[in-house]
Amino acid sequence: MEAERARVLKMLLDGVEIPDFREPSISTPHVFELTDHWKGSHEIALLSDNSYPGLPRKDIVDSSAATDETQTNWNGALGYLRLRVEDPVFVEAVRVYPSGNELTVKVSICANRPWSGRLTVSSEALDV
């Protein structure tokens, strides 16, 4: 499950806290892995805390993502809430780092089982 924007967000599934799939950020979606829990009917609760617990309040309080005028202060969560289904092995992220005439591409693959295969990265932008 993904929640697009929130400061500190906890997810409860039938009253049991589900940990974040990856380290959360105030500027990226919160992601919770439900695969092992998702059979039958469930109650989902999202608990939002805008008081900066565990965050460096003095470092972010004046940023556009965390001022008292920011929408996450008013609503707790902002943007989409969605359930996402992935294959057992999937590309989680592609990051591109240009440096002069060189380009470094880092691909993160998420797998719930051992995987062996070939990954090809191509783009018209790379044709020189």
Short mmCIF file of the N, C-alpha and C atoms (twelve columns), coordinates in Angstrom:
data_MODEL
# 
_entry.id   MODEL 
# 
loop_
_atom_site.group_PDB 
_atom_site.id 
_atom_site.type_symbol 
_atom_site.label_atom_id 
_atom_site.label_alt_id 
_atom_site.label_comp_id 
_atom_site.label_asym_id 
_atom_site.label_seq_id 
_atom_site.Cartn_x 
_atom_site.Cartn_y 
_atom_site.Cartn_z 
_atom_site.pdbx_PDB_model_num 
ATOM 1   N N  . MET A 1   0.851   -1.174  0.000   1 
ATOM 2   C CA . MET A 1   0.000   0.000   0.000   1 
ATOM 3   C C  . MET A 1   0.889   1.225   0.000   1 
ATOM 4   N N  . GLU A 2   0.485   2.238   -0.746  1 
ATOM 5   C CA . GLU A 2   1.228   3.492   -0.809  1 
ATOM 6   C C  . GLU A 2   0.340   4.646   -0.348  1 
ATOM 7   N N  . ALA A 3   0.940   5.539   0.417   1 
ATOM 8   C CA . ALA A 3   0.305   6.801   0.787   1 
ATOM 9   C C  . ALA A 3   1.245   7.890   0.299   1 
ATOM 10  N N  . GLU A 4   0.760   8.701   -0.636  1 
ATOM 11  C CA . GLU A 4   1.645   9.600   -1.369  1 
ATOM 12  C C  . GLU A 4   2.433   10.563  -0.486  1 
ATOM 13  N N  . ARG A 5   1.792   11.324  0.366   1 
ATOM 14  C CA . ARG A 5   2.515   12.322  1.160   1 
ATOM 15  C C  . ARG A 5   1.993   12.344  2.586   1 
ATOM 16  N N  . ALA A 6   2.881   12.240  3.530   1 
ATOM 17  C CA . ALA A 6   2.559   12.373  4.944   1 
ATOM 18  C C  . ALA A 6   3.871   12.594  5.679   1 
ATOM 19  N N  . ARG A 7   3.794   13.141  6.862   1 
ATOM 20  C CA . ARG A 7   5.034   13.319  7.639   1 
ATOM 21  C C  . ARG A 7   5.410   12.019  8.320   1 
ATOM 22  N N  . VAL A 8   4.764   11.745  9.429   1 
ATOM 23  C CA . VAL A 8   4.991   10.494  10.143  1 
ATOM 24  C C  . VAL A 8   3.690   9.711   10.044  1 
ATOM 25  N N  . LEU A 9   3.759   8.539   9.481   1 
ATOM 26  C CA . LEU A 9   2.558   7.758   9.207   1 
ATOM 27  C C  . LEU A 9   2.770   6.325   9.669   1 
ATOM 28  N N  . LYS A 10  1.808   5.813   10.408  1 
ATOM 29  C CA . LYS A 10  1.819   4.405   10.806  1 
ATOM 30  C C  . LYS A 10  0.598   3.739   10.197  1 
ATOM 31  N N  . MET A 11  0.774   2.482   9.842   1 
ATOM 32  C CA . MET A 11  -0.338  1.707   9.308   1 
ATOM 33  C C  . MET A 11  -0.628  0.557   10.249  1 
ATOM 34  N N  . LEU A 12  -1.904  0.404   10.576  1 
ATOM 35  C CA . LEU A 12  -2.359  -0.728  11.374  1 
ATOM 36  C C  . LEU A 12  -3.262  -1.592  10.509  1 
ATOM 37  N N  . LEU A 13  -3.004  -2.874  10.510  1 
ATOM 38  C CA . LEU A 13  -3.853  -3.831  9.821   1 
ATOM 39  C C  . LEU A 13  -4.467  -4.702  10.897  1 
ATOM 40  N N  . ASP A 14  -5.775  -4.571  11.089  1 
ATOM 41  C CA . ASP A 14  -6.469  -5.278  12.170  1 
ATOM 42  C C  . ASP A 14  -5.817  -5.003  13.522  1 
ATOM 43  N N  . GLY A 15  -5.375  -3.760  13.719  1 
ATOM 44  C CA . GLY A 15  -4.793  -3.344  14.995  1 
ATOM 45  C C  . GLY A 15  -3.321  -3.648  15.170  1 
ATOM 46  N N  . VAL A 16  -2.702  -4.304  14.190  1 
ATOM 47  C CA . VAL A 16  -1.282  -4.660  14.265  1 
ATOM 48  C C  . VAL A 16  -0.491  -3.731  13.349  1 
ATOM 49  N N  . GLU A 17  0.566   -3.108  13.889  1 
ATOM 50  C CA . GLU A 17  1.349   -2.175  13.084  1 
ATOM 51  C C  . GLU A 17  2.133   -2.907  12.003  1 
ATOM 52  N N  . ILE A 18  2.052   -2.392  10.792  1 
ATOM 53  C CA . ILE A 18  2.812   -2.904  9.657   1 
ATOM 54  C C  . ILE A 18  3.992   -1.957  9.449   1 
ATOM 55  N N  . PRO A 19  5.220   -2.453  9.471   1 
ATOM 56  C CA . PRO A 19  6.372   -1.557  9.316   1 
ATOM 57  C C  . PRO A 19  6.478   -1.006  7.896   1 
ATOM 58  N N  . ASP A 20  7.154   0.127   7.771   1 
ATOM 59  C CA . ASP A 20  7.415   0.690   6.452   1 
ATOM 60  C C  . ASP A 20  8.267   -0.284  5.643   1 
ATOM 61  N N  . PHE A 21  7.965   -0.411  4.360   1 
ATOM 62  C CA . PHE A 21  8.732   -1.271  3.461   1 
ATOM 63  C C  . PHE A 21  10.138  -0.730  3.251   1 
ATOM 64  N N  . ARG A 22  10.240  0.604   3.167   1 
ATOM 65  C CA . ARG A 22  11.538  1.266   3.061   1 
ATOM 66  C C  . ARG A 22  11.501  2.480   3.970   1 
ATOM 67  N N  . GLU A 23  12.659  3.035   4.246   1 
ATOM 68  C CA . GLU A 23  12.759  4.212   5.120   1 
ATOM 69  C C  . GLU A 23  11.836  5.316   4.599   1 
ATOM 70  N N  . PRO A 24  10.908  5.797   5.434   1 
ATOM 71  C CA . PRO A 24  9.982   6.824   4.960   1 
ATOM 72  C C  . PRO A 24  10.640  8.198   4.850   1 
ATOM 73  N N  . SER A 25  10.008  9.068   4.089   1 
ATOM 74  C CA . SER A 25  10.482  10.427  3.878   1 
ATOM 75  C C  . SER A 25  9.272   11.344  3.799   1 
ATOM 76  N N  . ILE A 26  9.450   12.611  4.172   1 
ATOM 77  C CA . ILE A 26  8.319   13.535  4.063   1 
ATOM 78  C C  . ILE A 26  8.067   13.962  2.621   1 
ATOM 79  N N  . SER A 27  8.960   13.576  1.704   1 
ATOM 80  C CA . SER A 27  8.785   14.004  0.311   1 
ATOM 81  C C  . SER A 27  8.592   12.850  -0.665  1 
ATOM 82  N N  . THR A 28  8.469   11.632  -0.166  1 
ATOM 83  C CA . THR A 28  8.227   10.479  -1.032  1 
ATOM 84  C C  . THR A 28  7.100   9.630   -0.429  1 
ATOM 85  N N  . PRO A 29  6.459   8.780   -1.214  1 
ATOM 86  C CA . PRO A 29  5.363   7.973   -0.677  1 
ATOM 87  C C  . PRO A 29  5.807   7.043   0.453   1 
ATOM 88  N N  . HIS A 30  4.911   6.849   1.401   1 
ATOM 89  C CA . HIS A 30  5.098   5.808   2.415   1 
ATOM 90  C C  . HIS A 30  4.613   4.507   1.781   1 
ATOM 91  N N  . VAL A 31  5.398   3.448   1.931   1 
ATOM 92  C CA . VAL A 31  5.062   2.167   1.317   1 
ATOM 93  C C  . VAL A 31  5.022   1.102   2.416   1 
ATOM 94  N N  . PHE A 32  3.948   0.327   2.432   1 
ATOM 95  C CA . PHE A 32  3.766   -0.742  3.409   1 
ATOM 96  C C  . PHE A 32  3.552   -2.051  2.647   1 
ATOM 97  N N  . GLU A 33  4.282   -3.081  3.039   1 
ATOM 98  C CA . GLU A 33  4.202   -4.395  2.385   1 
ATOM 99  C C  . GLU A 33  3.136   -5.237  3.081   1 
ATOM 100 N N  . LEU A 34  2.103   -5.616  2.332   1 
ATOM 101 C CA . LEU A 34  0.977   -6.356  2.902   1 
ATOM 102 C C  . LEU A 34  0.867   -7.790  2.406   1 
ATOM 103 N N  . THR A 35  1.758   -8.218  1.535   1 
ATOM 104 C CA . THR A 35  1.624   -9.506  0.863   1 
ATOM 105 C C  . THR A 35  1.349   -10.659 1.826   1 
ATOM 106 N N  . ASP A 36  2.107   -10.767 2.897   1 
ATOM 107 C CA . ASP A 36  1.941   -11.899 3.811   1 
ATOM 108 C C  . ASP A 36  0.691   -11.792 4.678   1 
ATOM 109 N N  . HIS A 37  0.017   -10.654 4.642   1 
ATOM 110 C CA . HIS A 37  -1.131  -10.418 5.519   1 
ATOM 111 C C  . HIS A 37  -2.447  -10.322 4.766   1 
ATOM 112 N N  . TRP A 38  -2.400  -10.298 3.441   1 
ATOM 113 C CA . TRP A 38  -3.558  -9.884  2.662   1 
ATOM 114 C C  . TRP A 38  -4.393  -11.057 2.180   1 
ATOM 115 N N  . LYS A 39  -5.108  -11.663 3.079   1 
ATOM 116 C CA . LYS A 39  -6.073  -12.697 2.717   1 
ATOM 117 C C  . LYS A 39  -7.325  -12.440 3.548   1 
ATOM 118 N N  . GLY A 40  -8.474  -12.444 2.915   1 
ATOM 119 C CA . GLY A 40  -9.716  -12.188 3.631   1 
ATOM 120 C C  . GLY A 40  -9.991  -10.707 3.813   1 
ATOM 121 N N  . SER A 41  -10.875 -10.398 4.748   1 
ATOM 122 C CA . SER A 41  -11.258 -9.009  5.030   1 
ATOM 123 C C  . SER A 41  -10.417 -8.450  6.166   1 
ATOM 124 N N  . HIS A 42  -10.093 -7.166  6.065   1 
ATOM 125 C CA . HIS A 42  -9.258  -6.526  7.071   1 
ATOM 126 C C  . HIS A 42  -9.707  -5.098  7.309   1 
ATOM 127 N N  . GLU A 43  -9.304  -4.579  8.445   1 
ATOM 128 C CA . GLU A 43  -9.493  -3.168  8.740   1 
ATOM 129 C C  . GLU A 43  -8.128  -2.494  8.689   1 
ATOM 130 N N  . ILE A 44  -8.031  -1.434  7.884   1 
ATOM 131 C CA . ILE A 44  -6.794  -0.669  7.761   1 
ATOM 132 C C  . ILE A 44  -6.991  0.671   8.456   1 
ATOM 133 N N  . ALA A 45  -6.019  1.042   9.280   1 
ATOM 134 C CA . ALA A 45  -6.024  2.366   9.916   1 
ATOM 135 C C  . ALA A 45  -4.688  3.033   9.628   1 
ATOM 136 N N  . LEU A 46  -4.749  4.289   9.218   1 
ATOM 137 C CA . LEU A 46  -3.543  5.089   9.029   1 
ATOM 138 C C  . LEU A 46  -3.524  6.139   10.127  1 
ATOM 139 N N  . LEU A 47  -2.429  6.195   10.874  1 
ATOM 140 C CA . LEU A 47  -2.275  7.147   11.965  1 
ATOM 141 C C  . LEU A 47  -1.217  8.167   11.565  1 
ATOM 142 N N  . SER A 48  -1.620  9.411   11.469  1 
ATOM 143 C CA . SER A 48  -0.719  10.479  11.057  1 
ATOM 144 C C  . SER A 48  -0.380  11.348  12.257  1 
ATOM 145 N N  . ASP A 49  0.894   11.715  12.384  1 
ATOM 146 C CA . ASP A 49  1.348   12.571  13.480  1 
ATOM 147 C C  . ASP A 49  2.146   13.725  12.884  1 
ATOM 148 N N  . ASN A 50  1.626   14.923  12.966  1 
ATOM 149 C CA . ASN A 50  2.279   16.094  12.392  1 
ATOM 150 C C  . ASN A 50  3.139   16.847  13.397  1 
ATOM 151 N N  . SER A 51  3.431   16.231  14.542  1 
ATOM 152 C CA . SER A 51  4.220   16.929  15.561  1 
ATOM 153 C C  . SER A 51  5.717   16.653  15.431  1 
ATOM 154 N N  . TYR A 52  6.146   16.065  14.331  1 
ATOM 155 C CA . TYR A 52  7.559   15.822  14.016  1 
ATOM 156 C C  . TYR A 52  8.238   14.745  14.876  1 
ATOM 157 N N  . PRO A 53  7.551   13.725  15.375  1 
ATOM 158 C CA . PRO A 53  8.264   12.723  16.183  1 
ATOM 159 C C  . PRO A 53  9.329   12.009  15.347  1 
ATOM 160 N N  . GLY A 54  10.542  11.981  15.853  1 
ATOM 161 C CA . GLY A 54  11.642  11.303  15.168  1 
ATOM 162 C C  . GLY A 54  12.226  12.081  14.007  1 
ATOM 163 N N  . LEU A 55  11.714  13.268  13.721  1 
ATOM 164 C CA . LEU A 55  12.224  14.080  12.621  1 
ATOM 165 C C  . LEU A 55  13.026  15.260  13.183  1 
ATOM 166 N N  . PRO A 56  13.970  15.762  12.419  1 
ATOM 167 C CA . PRO A 56  14.756  16.922  12.874  1 
ATOM 168 C C  . PRO A 56  13.951  18.212  12.702  1 
ATOM 169 N N  . ARG A 57  13.010  18.450  13.622  1 
ATOM 170 C CA . ARG A 57  12.054  19.560  13.499  1 
ATOM 171 C C  . ARG A 57  12.734  20.874  13.144  1 
ATOM 172 N N  . LYS A 58  13.796  21.246  13.869  1 
ATOM 173 C CA . LYS A 58  14.423  22.552  13.632  1 
ATOM 174 C C  . LYS A 58  15.042  22.653  12.239  1 
ATOM 175 N N  . ASP A 59  15.382  21.512  11.631  1 
ATOM 176 C CA . ASP A 59  15.983  21.517  10.294  1 
ATOM 177 C C  . ASP A 59  14.952  21.603  9.174   1 
ATOM 178 N N  . ILE A 60  13.695  21.229  9.459   1 
ATOM 179 C CA . ILE A 60  12.712  21.186  8.377   1 
ATOM 180 C C  . ILE A 60  11.517  22.103  8.589   1 
ATOM 181 N N  . VAL A 61  11.369  22.694  9.767   1 
ATOM 182 C CA . VAL A 61  10.146  23.425  10.087  1 
ATOM 183 C C  . VAL A 61  9.880   24.595  9.138   1 
ATOM 184 N N  . ASP A 62  10.909  25.201  8.577   1 
ATOM 185 C CA . ASP A 62  10.704  26.313  7.660   1 
ATOM 186 C C  . ASP A 62  10.736  25.900  6.187   1 
ATOM 187 N N  . SER A 63  10.843  24.604  5.922   1 
ATOM 188 C CA . SER A 63  10.850  24.156  4.525   1 
ATOM 189 C C  . SER A 63  9.424   24.167  3.980   1 
ATOM 190 N N  . SER A 64  9.296   24.228  2.684   1 
ATOM 191 C CA . SER A 64  7.962   24.259  2.078   1 
ATOM 192 C C  . SER A 64  7.193   22.965  2.316   1 
ATOM 193 N N  . ALA A 65  7.890   21.890  2.687   1 
ATOM 194 C CA . ALA A 65  7.224   20.609  2.925   1 
ATOM 195 C C  . ALA A 65  6.687   20.486  4.341   1 
ATOM 196 N N  . ALA A 66  7.037   21.431  5.231   1 
ATOM 197 C CA . ALA A 66  6.686   21.223  6.633   1 
ATOM 198 C C  . ALA A 66  6.210   22.461  7.379   1 
ATOM 199 N N  . THR A 67  5.933   23.553  6.706   1 
ATOM 200 C CA . THR A 67  5.452   24.729  7.423   1 
ATOM 201 C C  . THR A 67  4.024   24.497  7.907   1 
ATOM 202 N N  . ASP A 68  3.563   25.339  8.820   1 
ATOM 203 C CA . ASP A 68  2.190   25.220  9.313   1 
ATOM 204 C C  . ASP A 68  1.165   25.485  8.216   1 
ATOM 205 N N  . GLU A 69  1.594   26.094  7.118   1 
ATOM 206 C CA . GLU A 69  0.695   26.363  6.001   1 
ATOM 207 C C  . GLU A 69  0.611   25.196  5.019   1 
ATOM 208 N N  . THR A 70  1.388   24.149  5.257   1 
ATOM 209 C CA . THR A 70  1.454   23.020  4.329   1 
ATOM 210 C C  . THR A 70  0.237   22.118  4.486   1 
ATOM 211 N N  . GLN A 71  -0.249  21.584  3.369   1 
ATOM 212 C CA . GLN A 71  -1.468  20.775  3.378   1 
ATOM 213 C C  . GLN A 71  -1.357  19.520  4.237   1 
ATOM 214 N N  . THR A 72  -0.166  18.944  4.383   1 
ATOM 215 C CA . THR A 72  -0.063  17.756  5.229   1 
ATOM 216 C C  . THR A 72  -0.354  18.105  6.680   1 
ATOM 217 N N  . ASN A 73  -0.137  19.353  7.073   1 
ATOM 218 C CA . ASN A 73  -0.510  19.776  8.426   1 
ATOM 219 C C  . ASN A 73  -2.019  19.749  8.607   1 
ATOM 220 N N  . TRP A 74  -2.754  20.100  7.568   1 
ATOM 221 C CA . TRP A 74  -4.200  20.176  7.687   1 
ATOM 222 C C  . TRP A 74  -4.856  18.801  7.618   1 
ATOM 223 N N  . ASN A 75  -4.319  17.944  6.758   1 
ATOM 224 C CA . ASN A 75  -5.002  16.690  6.434   1 
ATOM 225 C C  . ASN A 75  -4.304  15.433  6.924   1 
ATOM 226 N N  . GLY A 76  -3.040  15.510  7.290   1 
ATOM 227 C CA . GLY A 76  -2.308  14.327  7.704   1 
ATOM 228 C C  . GLY A 76  -1.707  13.583  6.537   1 
ATOM 229 N N  . ALA A 77  -2.508  13.221  5.564   1 
ATOM 230 C CA . ALA A 77  -2.029  12.565  4.344   1 
ATOM 231 C C  . ALA A 77  -2.580  13.332  3.162   1 
ATOM 232 N N  . LEU A 78  -1.786  13.410  2.119   1 
ATOM 233 C CA . LEU A 78  -2.154  14.208  0.959   1 
ATOM 234 C C  . LEU A 78  -1.858  13.395  -0.292  1 
ATOM 235 N N  . GLY A 79  -2.727  13.461  -1.281  1 
ATOM 236 C CA . GLY A 79  -2.481  12.751  -2.527  1 
ATOM 237 C C  . GLY A 79  -3.162  11.401  -2.524  1 
ATOM 238 N N  . TYR A 80  -2.584  10.463  -3.246  1 
ATOM 239 C CA . TYR A 80  -3.239  9.169   -3.428  1 
ATOM 240 C C  . TYR A 80  -2.988  8.212   -2.266  1 
ATOM 241 N N  . LEU A 81  -3.933  7.320   -2.073  1 
ATOM 242 C CA . LEU A 81  -3.798  6.111   -1.262  1 
ATOM 243 C C  . LEU A 81  -4.115  4.988   -2.224  1 
ATOM 244 N N  . ARG A 82  -3.208  4.030   -2.361  1 
ATOM 245 C CA . ARG A 82  -3.483  2.975   -3.332  1 
ATOM 246 C C  . ARG A 82  -2.881  1.649   -2.899  1 
ATOM 247 N N  . LEU A 83  -3.544  0.600   -3.326  1 
ATOM 248 C CA . LEU A 83  -2.992  -0.746  -3.208  1 
ATOM 249 C C  . LEU A 83  -2.311  -1.041  -4.532  1 
ATOM 250 N N  . ARG A 84  -1.110  -1.523  -4.456  1 
ATOM 251 C CA . ARG A 84  -0.325  -1.793  -5.665  1 
ATOM 252 C C  . ARG A 84  0.053   -3.274  -5.667  1 
ATOM 253 N N  . VAL A 85  -0.124  -3.926  -6.775  1 
ATOM 254 C CA . VAL A 85  0.237   -5.340  -6.915  1 
ATOM 255 C C  . VAL A 85  1.470   -5.424  -7.801  1 
ATOM 256 N N  . GLU A 86  2.478   -6.123  -7.331  1 
ATOM 257 C CA . GLU A 86  3.716   -6.311  -8.081  1 
ATOM 258 C C  . GLU A 86  3.955   -7.801  -8.305  1 
ATOM 259 N N  . ASP A 87  4.724   -8.111  -9.355  1 
ATOM 260 C CA . ASP A 87  5.178   -9.477  -9.557  1 
ATOM 261 C C  . ASP A 87  6.151   -9.839  -8.435  1 
ATOM 262 N N  . PRO A 88  6.422   -11.136 -8.229  1 
ATOM 263 C CA . PRO A 88  7.356   -11.531 -7.177  1 
ATOM 264 C C  . PRO A 88  8.757   -10.925 -7.342  1 
ATOM 265 N N  . VAL A 89  9.141   -10.607 -8.580  1 
ATOM 266 C CA . VAL A 89  10.415  -9.936  -8.866  1 
ATOM 267 C C  . VAL A 89  10.075  -8.715  -9.723  1 
ATOM 268 N N  . PHE A 90  10.488  -7.523  -9.254  1 
ATOM 269 C CA . PHE A 90  10.154  -6.316  -10.015 1 
ATOM 270 C C  . PHE A 90  11.230  -5.253  -9.835  1 
ATOM 271 N N  . VAL A 91  11.279  -4.332  -10.783 1 
ATOM 272 C CA . VAL A 91  12.196  -3.198  -10.695 1 
ATOM 273 C C  . VAL A 91  11.555  -2.188  -9.751  1 
ATOM 274 N N  . GLU A 92  12.229  -1.922  -8.644  1 
ATOM 275 C CA . GLU A 92  11.693  -0.991  -7.657  1 
ATOM 276 C C  . GLU A 92  12.082  0.453   -7.986  1 
ATOM 277 N N  . ALA A 93  13.296  0.656   -8.481  1 
ATOM 278 C CA . ALA A 93  13.741  2.025   -8.756  1 
ATOM 279 C C  . ALA A 93  14.838  2.013   -9.814  1 
ATOM 280 N N  . VAL A 94  14.869  3.084   -10.597 1 
ATOM 281 C CA . VAL A 94  15.952  3.338   -11.541 1 
ATOM 282 C C  . VAL A 94  16.451  4.737   -11.242 1 
ATOM 283 N N  . ARG A 95  17.739  4.850   -10.949 1 
ATOM 284 C CA . ARG A 95  18.336  6.153   -10.654 1 
ATOM 285 C C  . ARG A 95  19.470  6.408   -11.638 1 
ATOM 286 N N  . VAL A 96  19.499  7.616   -12.170 1 
ATOM 287 C CA . VAL A 96  20.489  7.989   -13.174 1 
ATOM 288 C C  . VAL A 96  21.311  9.149   -12.632 1 
ATOM 289 N N  . TYR A 97  22.645  8.999   -12.695 1 
ATOM 290 C CA . TYR A 97  23.556  10.008  -12.166 1 
ATOM 291 C C  . TYR A 97  24.521  10.453  -13.268 1 
ATOM 292 N N  . PRO A 98  24.269  11.612  -13.886 1 
ATOM 293 C CA . PRO A 98  25.198  12.112  -14.903 1 
ATOM 294 C C  . PRO A 98  26.402  12.785  -14.244 1 
ATOM 295 N N  . SER A 99  27.560  12.617  -14.860 1 
ATOM 296 C CA . SER A 99  28.781  13.270  -14.392 1 
ATOM 297 C C  . SER A 99  29.688  13.486  -15.599 1 
ATOM 298 N N  . GLY A 100 29.724  14.718  -16.092 1 
ATOM 299 C CA . GLY A 100 30.515  15.007  -17.289 1 
ATOM 300 C C  . GLY A 100 29.996  14.212  -18.470 1 
ATOM 301 N N  . ASN A 101 30.898  13.454  -19.107 1 
ATOM 302 C CA . ASN A 101 30.512  12.620  -20.254 1 
ATOM 303 C C  . ASN A 101 30.095  11.221  -19.855 1 
ATOM 304 N N  . GLU A 102 30.031  10.947  -18.569 1 
ATOM 305 C CA . GLU A 102 29.670  9.607   -18.098 1 
ATOM 306 C C  . GLU A 102 28.300  9.620   -17.436 1 
ATOM 307 N N  . LEU A 103 27.700  8.458   -17.430 1 
ATOM 308 C CA . LEU A 103 26.387  8.297   -16.837 1 
ATOM 309 C C  . LEU A 103 26.392  7.003   -16.032 1 
ATOM 310 N N  . THR A 104 25.988  7.092   -14.781 1 
ATOM 311 C CA . THR A 104 25.858  5.905   -13.941 1 
ATOM 312 C C  . THR A 104 24.376  5.624   -13.746 1 
ATOM 313 N N  . VAL A 105 23.980  4.386   -14.003 1 
ATOM 314 C CA . VAL A 105 22.594  3.974   -13.829 1 
ATOM 315 C C  . VAL A 105 22.565  2.915   -12.742 1 
ATOM 316 N N  . LYS A 106 21.741  3.152   -11.715 1 
ATOM 317 C CA . LYS A 106 21.574  2.178   -10.634 1 
ATOM 318 C C  . LYS A 106 20.137  1.687   -10.653 1 
ATOM 319 N N  . VAL A 107 19.981  0.374   -10.687 1 
ATOM 320 C CA . VAL A 107 18.665  -0.243  -10.727 1 
ATOM 321 C C  . VAL A 107 18.490  -1.082  -9.468  1 
ATOM 322 N N  . SER A 108 17.375  -0.867  -8.765  1 
ATOM 323 C CA . SER A 108 17.061  -1.662  -7.573  1 
ATOM 324 C C  . SER A 108 15.977  -2.664  -7.946  1 
ATOM 325 N N  . ILE A 109 16.273  -3.930  -7.704  1 
ATOM 326 C CA . ILE A 109 15.310  -4.995  -7.975  1 
ATOM 327 C C  . ILE A 109 14.832  -5.543  -6.646  1 
ATOM 328 N N  . CYS A 110 13.538  -5.705  -6.525  1 
ATOM 329 C CA . CYS A 110 12.942  -6.262  -5.317  1 
ATOM 330 C C  . CYS A 110 12.458  -7.672  -5.660  1 
ATOM 331 N N  . ALA A 111 12.840  -8.633  -4.831  1 
ATOM 332 C CA . ALA A 111 12.469  -10.019 -5.111  1 
ATOM 333 C C  . ALA A 111 12.170  -10.740 -3.807  1 
ATOM 334 N N  . ASN A 112 11.123  -11.537 -3.805  1 
ATOM 335 C CA . ASN A 112 10.827  -12.336 -2.619  1 
ATOM 336 C C  . ASN A 112 11.365  -13.763 -2.759  1 
ATOM 337 N N  . ARG A 113 12.220  -13.956 -3.770  1 
ATOM 338 C CA . ARG A 113 12.853  -15.261 -3.997  1 
ATOM 339 C C  . ARG A 113 14.140  -15.019 -4.785  1 
ATOM 340 N N  . PRO A 114 15.044  -15.984 -4.818  1 
ATOM 341 C CA . PRO A 114 16.264  -15.810 -5.625  1 
ATOM 342 C C  . PRO A 114 15.901  -15.579 -7.084  1 
ATOM 343 N N  . TRP A 115 16.658  -14.717 -7.735  1 
ATOM 344 C CA . TRP A 115 16.394  -14.391 -9.126  1 
ATOM 345 C C  . TRP A 115 17.695  -14.320 -9.894  1 
ATOM 346 N N  . SER A 116 17.684  -14.843 -11.090 1 
ATOM 347 C CA . SER A 116 18.819  -14.736 -11.985 1 
ATOM 348 C C  . SER A 116 18.261  -14.360 -13.345 1 
ATOM 349 N N  . GLY A 117 18.883  -13.400 -13.971 1 
ATOM 350 C CA . GLY A 117 18.371  -12.984 -15.260 1 
ATOM 351 C C  . GLY A 117 19.215  -11.878 -15.844 1 
ATOM 352 N N  . ARG A 118 18.770  -11.344 -16.948 1 
ATOM 353 C CA . ARG A 118 19.476  -10.271 -17.636 1 
ATOM 354 C C  . ARG A 118 18.606  -9.021  -17.565 1 
ATOM 355 N N  . LEU A 119 19.232  -7.939  -17.236 1 
ATOM 356 C CA . LEU A 119 18.562  -6.657  -17.182 1 
ATOM 357 C C  . LEU A 119 19.215  -5.739  -18.201 1 
ATOM 358 N N  . THR A 120 18.419  -5.198  -19.096 1 
ATOM 359 C CA . THR A 120 18.944  -4.293  -20.125 1 
ATOM 360 C C  . THR A 120 18.326  -2.917  -19.929 1 
ATOM 361 N N  . VAL A 121 19.171  -1.916  -19.864 1 
ATOM 362 C CA . VAL A 121 18.708  -0.535  -19.742 1 
ATOM 363 C C  . VAL A 121 18.992  0.173   -21.055 1 
ATOM 364 N N  . SER A 122 17.962  0.751   -21.648 1 
ATOM 365 C CA . SER A 122 18.181  1.493   -22.898 1 
ATOM 366 C C  . SER A 122 17.293  2.726   -22.896 1 
ATOM 367 N N  . SER A 123 17.740  3.720   -23.641 1 
ATOM 368 C CA . SER A 123 16.978  4.955   -23.752 1 
ATOM 369 C C  . SER A 123 17.477  5.709   -24.983 1 
ATOM 370 N N  . GLU A 124 16.554  6.354   -25.695 1 
ATOM 371 C CA . GLU A 124 16.965  7.191   -26.818 1 
ATOM 372 C C  . GLU A 124 17.875  8.317   -26.343 1 
ATOM 373 N N  . ALA A 125 17.727  8.729   -25.095 1 
ATOM 374 C CA . ALA A 125 18.570  9.779   -24.551 1 
ATOM 375 C C  . ALA A 125 20.027  9.339   -24.448 1 
ATOM 376 N N  . LEU A 126 20.276  8.031   -24.428 1 
ATOM 377 C CA . LEU A 126 21.642  7.512   -24.327 1 
ATOM 378 C C  . LEU A 126 22.301  7.351   -25.694 1 
ATOM 379 N N  . ASP A 127 21.524  7.441   -26.776 1 
ATOM 380 C CA . ASP A 127 22.103  7.350   -28.126 1 
ATOM 381 C C  . ASP A 127 22.891  8.607   -28.420 1 
ATOM 382 N N  . VAL A 128 24.161  8.421   -28.688 1 
ATOM 383 C CA . VAL A 128 25.026  9.587   -28.945 1 
ATOM 384 C C  . VAL A 128 25.576  9.509   -30.348 1 
# 
